[in-house]
XYZ file of N, CA and C in Angstrom:
411
model
N -51.110 14.168 24.314
C -50.728 15.399 23.628
C -51.962 16.180 23.168
N -53.082 15.489 23.002
C -54.293 16.131 22.490
C -54.851 17.197 23.434
N -54.634 17.057 24.743
C -55.195 18.024 25.679
C -54.247 19.179 25.993
N -53.011 19.126 25.530
C -52.052 20.191 25.792
C -52.433 21.532 25.183
N -52.961 21.591 23.967
C -53.319 22.909 23.443
C -54.297 23.656 24.351
N -55.316 22.968 24.825
C -56.306 23.646 25.667
C -55.703 24.090 26.997
N -54.787 23.312 27.543
C -54.113 23.723 28.779
C -53.280 24.984 28.536
N -52.588 25.029 27.414
C -51.793 26.213 27.086
C -52.675 27.427 26.797
N -53.850 27.200 26.227
C -54.779 28.316 26.017
C -55.145 28.960 27.347
N -55.400 28.136 28.352
C -55.756 28.661 29.672
C -54.587 29.414 30.313
N -53.379 28.896 30.170
C -52.210 29.576 30.730
C -52.007 30.922 30.036
N -52.109 30.941 28.707
C -51.989 32.199 27.962
C -53.062 33.193 28.385
N -54.285 32.734 28.538
C -55.381 33.617 28.946
C -55.147 34.149 30.357
N -54.659 33.305 31.263
C -54.393 33.737 32.631
C -53.336 34.840 32.667
N -52.250 34.655 31.929
C -51.202 35.682 31.877
C -51.754 36.958 31.255
N -52.583 36.815 30.222
C -53.153 37.979 29.546
C -54.082 38.771 30.462
N -54.651 38.114 31.470
C -55.471 38.852 32.452
C -54.665 39.962 33.104
N -53.394 39.729 33.341
C -52.553 40.706 34.020
C -51.898 41.698 33.065
N -51.769 41.333 31.801
C -51.189 42.285 30.850
C -52.183 43.359 30.461
N -53.437 43.153 30.794
C -54.464 44.156 30.480
C -54.346 45.408 31.346
N -53.506 45.395 32.367
C -53.349 46.565 33.232
C -52.809 47.775 32.488
N -51.932 47.548 31.539
C -51.323 48.678 30.836
C -51.252 48.454 29.330
N -51.983 47.476 28.857
C -51.928 47.152 27.433
C -53.324 46.727 26.987
N -53.815 47.280 25.899
C -55.096 46.788 25.369
C -54.875 45.431 24.716
N -54.961 44.401 25.505
C -54.518 43.073 25.082
C -55.665 42.245 24.521
N -55.458 41.712 23.345
C -56.437 40.840 22.694
C -56.188 39.373 23.031
N -55.094 39.054 23.706
C -54.761 37.660 23.985
C -55.756 36.995 24.926
N -56.321 37.740 25.860
C -57.301 37.157 26.774
C -58.529 36.651 26.017
N -59.212 37.481 25.227
C -60.359 36.929 24.489
C -59.958 35.914 23.425
N -58.781 36.083 22.823
C -58.327 35.137 21.803
C -58.191 33.734 22.379
N -57.512 33.610 23.501
C -57.274 32.280 24.051
C -58.485 31.734 24.796
N -59.310 32.603 25.357
C -60.561 32.122 25.959
C -61.473 31.566 24.861
N -61.544 32.264 23.753
C -62.337 31.815 22.609
C -61.774 30.517 22.043
N -60.458 30.439 21.920
C -59.825 29.227 21.393
C -60.099 28.031 22.301
N -60.081 28.260 23.610
C -60.365 27.179 24.551
C -61.770 26.615 24.330
N -62.725 27.496 24.100
C -64.107 27.059 23.902
C -64.336 26.437 22.529
N -63.617 26.899 21.523
C -63.868 26.480 20.146
C -63.023 25.296 19.690
N -61.939 24.997 20.387
C -60.949 24.039 19.890
C -61.521 22.663 19.586
N -62.377 22.123 20.409
C -62.875 20.756 20.219
C -64.179 20.673 19.434
N -64.716 21.790 19.011
C -65.960 21.767 18.245
C -65.647 21.391 16.801
N -66.299 20.352 16.316
C -66.032 19.840 14.969
C -67.141 20.161 13.971
N -68.281 20.652 14.446
C -69.380 20.915 13.524
C -69.671 22.396 13.432
N -69.947 22.958 12.322
C -70.046 22.295 11.025
C -68.678 21.918 10.462
N -67.623 22.663 10.828
C -66.275 22.276 10.418
C -65.311 22.593 11.558
N -64.194 21.926 11.532
C -63.156 22.190 12.533
C -62.556 23.569 12.294
N -62.312 24.293 13.366
C -61.730 25.633 13.264
C -60.269 25.657 13.693
N -59.684 24.496 13.881
C -58.323 24.426 14.401
C -57.295 25.074 13.483
N -57.467 24.894 12.190
C -56.524 25.494 11.238
C -56.646 27.012 11.292
N -57.860 27.515 11.295
C -58.056 28.965 11.358
C -57.511 29.543 12.657
N -57.726 28.854 13.746
C -57.189 29.325 15.026
C -55.663 29.325 15.011
N -55.064 28.310 14.405
C -53.603 28.260 14.330
C -53.066 29.420 13.507
N -53.695 29.714 12.377
C -53.286 30.880 11.591
C -53.476 32.165 12.390
N -54.537 32.256 13.165
C -54.784 33.433 13.997
C -53.705 33.564 15.073
N -53.282 32.449 15.656
C -52.203 32.496 16.643
C -50.907 32.992 16.014
N -50.604 32.508 14.818
C -49.384 32.929 14.126
C -49.443 34.417 13.808
N -50.576 34.876 13.292
C -50.734 36.293 12.977
C -50.621 37.138 14.248
N -51.255 36.702 15.327
C -51.205 37.476 16.573
C -49.803 37.461 17.183
N -49.034 36.393 16.933
C -47.656 36.351 17.399
C -46.837 37.435 16.689
N -47.091 37.635 15.414
C -46.407 38.695 14.661
C -46.790 40.068 15.224
N -48.071 40.260 15.527
C -48.528 41.524 16.110
C -47.887 41.740 17.484
N -47.779 40.678 18.286
C -47.106 40.780 19.584
C -45.646 41.194 19.413
N -44.987 40.648 18.405
C -43.596 41.012 18.133
C -43.486 42.502 17.829
N -44.366 43.001 16.970
C -44.349 44.429 16.627
C -44.600 45.264 17.877
N -45.563 44.854 18.708
C -45.868 45.583 19.936
C -44.653 45.626 20.861
N -43.987 44.484 21.042
C -42.817 44.432 21.916
C -41.656 45.273 21.373
N -41.468 45.251 20.064
C -40.386 46.029 19.463
C -40.655 47.529 19.615
N -41.915 47.931 19.527
C -42.244 49.353 19.643
C -42.282 49.812 21.101
N -43.068 49.145 21.935
C -43.295 49.614 23.297
C -42.194 49.235 24.263
N -41.513 48.135 24.046
C -40.444 47.731 24.954
C -39.377 48.797 25.116
N -38.764 49.253 24.040
C -37.751 50.310 24.174
C -38.337 51.635 24.681
N -39.556 51.946 24.301
C -40.179 53.201 24.728
C -40.414 53.206 26.233
N -40.954 52.128 26.762
C -41.220 52.055 28.194
C -39.943 51.947 29.013
N -38.870 51.466 28.424
C -37.597 51.363 29.133
C -36.676 52.554 28.893
N -37.119 53.554 28.167
C -36.282 54.715 27.879
C -36.123 55.578 29.132
N -35.071 56.360 29.158
C -34.791 57.234 30.304
C -35.872 58.288 30.499
N -36.413 58.804 29.418
C -37.427 59.854 29.548
C -38.749 59.311 30.085
N -38.989 58.038 29.889
C -40.256 57.457 30.328
C -40.133 56.660 31.625
N -38.892 56.411 32.065
C -38.688 55.527 33.216
C -39.120 56.138 34.540
N -39.225 57.439 34.642
C -39.640 58.084 35.888
C -41.139 58.315 35.942
N -41.862 57.664 35.098
C -43.318 57.788 35.039
C -43.939 57.115 36.261
N -45.087 57.582 36.686
C -45.782 57.001 37.851
C -46.175 55.543 37.613
N -46.335 55.144 36.363
C -46.779 53.786 36.047
C -45.622 52.873 35.661
N -44.409 53.260 35.996
C -43.228 52.496 35.585
C -43.268 51.051 36.078
N -43.651 50.824 37.314
C -43.701 49.466 37.855
C -44.726 48.599 37.150
N -45.893 49.172 36.893
C -46.948 48.425 36.189
C -46.507 48.104 34.771
N -45.893 49.080 34.110
C -45.481 48.862 32.731
C -44.354 47.840 32.633
N -43.454 47.829 33.593
C -42.400 46.809 33.607
C -43.014 45.428 33.822
N -43.959 45.333 34.748
C -44.662 44.086 35.017
C -45.371 43.579 33.755
N -46.070 44.479 33.083
C -46.795 44.113 31.866
C -45.822 43.733 30.755
N -44.727 44.431 30.656
C -43.728 44.113 29.632
C -43.121 42.733 29.862
N -42.797 42.405 31.106
C -42.246 41.082 31.423
C -43.264 39.994 31.112
N -44.512 40.199 31.526
C -45.556 39.203 31.231
C -45.821 39.099 29.732
N -45.710 40.196 29.015
C -45.904 40.163 27.565
C -44.814 39.348 26.883
N -43.587 39.454 27.368
C -42.493 38.647 26.819
C -42.730 37.171 27.132
N -43.158 36.877 28.365
C -43.463 35.489 28.732
C -44.581 34.942 27.851
N -45.633 35.736 27.658
C -46.751 35.304 26.822
C -46.313 35.138 25.364
N -45.422 35.996 24.896
C -44.888 35.922 23.540
C -44.155 34.597 23.336
N -43.311 34.234 24.286
C -42.563 32.972 24.207
C -43.510 31.781 24.346
N -44.447 31.894 25.271
C -45.413 30.816 25.476
C -46.295 30.614 24.243
N -46.577 31.698 23.527
C -47.393 31.581 22.318
C -46.664 30.782 21.240
N -45.341 30.917 21.167
C -44.569 30.096 20.228
C -44.743 28.621 20.587
N -44.650 28.321 21.869
C -44.857 26.946 22.322
C -46.265 26.458 22.038
N -47.236 27.331 22.229
C -48.633 26.969 21.955
C -48.829 26.647 20.481
N -48.260 27.453 19.619
C -48.347 27.196 18.180
C -47.686 25.857 17.855
N -46.516 25.613 18.428
C -45.821 24.354 18.193
C -46.616 23.147 18.662
N -47.224 23.254 19.847
C -48.034 22.149 20.368
C -49.260 21.928 19.495
N -49.871 22.997 19.015
C -51.027 22.843 18.114
C -50.626 22.106 16.841
N -49.448 22.421 16.333
C -48.970 21.757 15.118
C -48.635 20.294 15.378
N -48.088 19.996 16.546
C -47.738 18.613 16.871
C -48.960 17.773 17.239
N -49.921 18.398 17.897
C -51.082 17.647 18.400
C -52.131 17.405 17.323
N -52.209 18.280 16.349
C -53.266 18.185 15.346
C -52.664 18.088 13.953
N -52.884 16.964 13.307
C -52.342 16.736 11.966
C -52.876 17.748 10.962
N -54.155 18.122 11.105
C -54.723 19.075 10.149
C -54.033 20.437 10.237
N -53.575 20.828 11.421
C -52.854 22.092 11.566
C -51.467 22.000 10.947
N -50.806 20.879 11.169
C -49.482 20.677 10.588
C -49.567 20.637 9.063
N -50.567 19.927 8.544
C -50.740 19.849 7.086
C -51.067 21.213 6.483
N -51.759 22.053 7.229
C -52.149 23.364 6.710
C -50.944 24.263 6.477
N -49.855 24.032 7.192
C -48.665 24.857 7.015
C -47.677 24.284 6.013
N -47.982 23.104 5.481
C -47.130 22.534 4.437
C -47.191 23.469 3.232
N -46.041 23.757 2.603
C -46.027 24.732 1.497
C -47.046 24.457 0.392
N -47.312 23.190 0.104
C -48.259 22.877 -0.965
C -49.698 23.234 -0.572
N -50.000 23.155 0.717
C -51.366 23.388 1.182
C -51.577 24.784 1.754
N -50.502 25.479 2.103
C -50.621 26.739 2.837
C -51.421 27.786 2.073
N -51.151 27.953 0.793
C -51.851 28.983 0.021
C -53.346 28.706 -0.046
N -53.702 27.446 -0.277
C -55.128 27.094 -0.318
C -55.789 27.304 1.035
N -55.110 26.966 2.103
C -55.696 27.145 3.428
C -55.845 28.613 3.788
N -54.847 29.413 3.459
C -54.953 30.851 3.733
C -56.111 31.441 2.945
N -56.271 31.018 1.698
C -57.392 31.496 0.882
C -58.718 31.056 1.490
N -58.771 29.827 1.987
C -60.010 29.300 2.568
C -60.341 29.915 3.925
N -59.346 30.461 4.606
C -59.611 31.128 5.880
C -60.566 32.294 5.670
N -60.439 32.956 4.538
C -61.270 34.114 4.252
C -62.497 33.789 3.416
N -62.659 32.532 3.064
C -63.785 32.107 2.255
C -64.927 31.642 3.185
N -66.037 32.349 3.148
C -67.190 32.013 4.009
C -67.884 30.738 3.599
N -67.707 30.281 2.388
C -68.417 29.117 1.872
C -67.581 27.851 1.953
N -66.451 27.910 2.617
C -65.551 26.763 2.717
C -66.092 25.720 3.685
N -66.096 24.483 3.258
C -66.449 23.373 4.153
C -65.369 22.318 4.029
N -65.088 21.676 5.140
C -64.043 20.654 5.104
C -64.675 19.293 5.078
């Protein structure tokens, strides 16, 4: 189970390569960066911060899909020259959105520190420490 997060990071990054055609997508650098940073333990593990970043970016993806999905599928916009590309990007964005939920879940299952960080008693302290530059674990 320990190697599943990194495999999912690569799948998310691969899909994000194609969503960049019609969307300024941050998922490609996010998951490429996560792939490189996930196993680095010094000076401190960044897994909790990355998990919070995935959750935050999932919320941003939801807002993007709620706004652009209906707009790109509207009758006034459907006859646009880029309709096929936008439909392709929208479908891949939905797939990436669902896959990101799975990625977050696997990160929580594979890493105890990530699961503990979302426990209600620890969540506030961890969120505060995400923004604290002097935090060491």
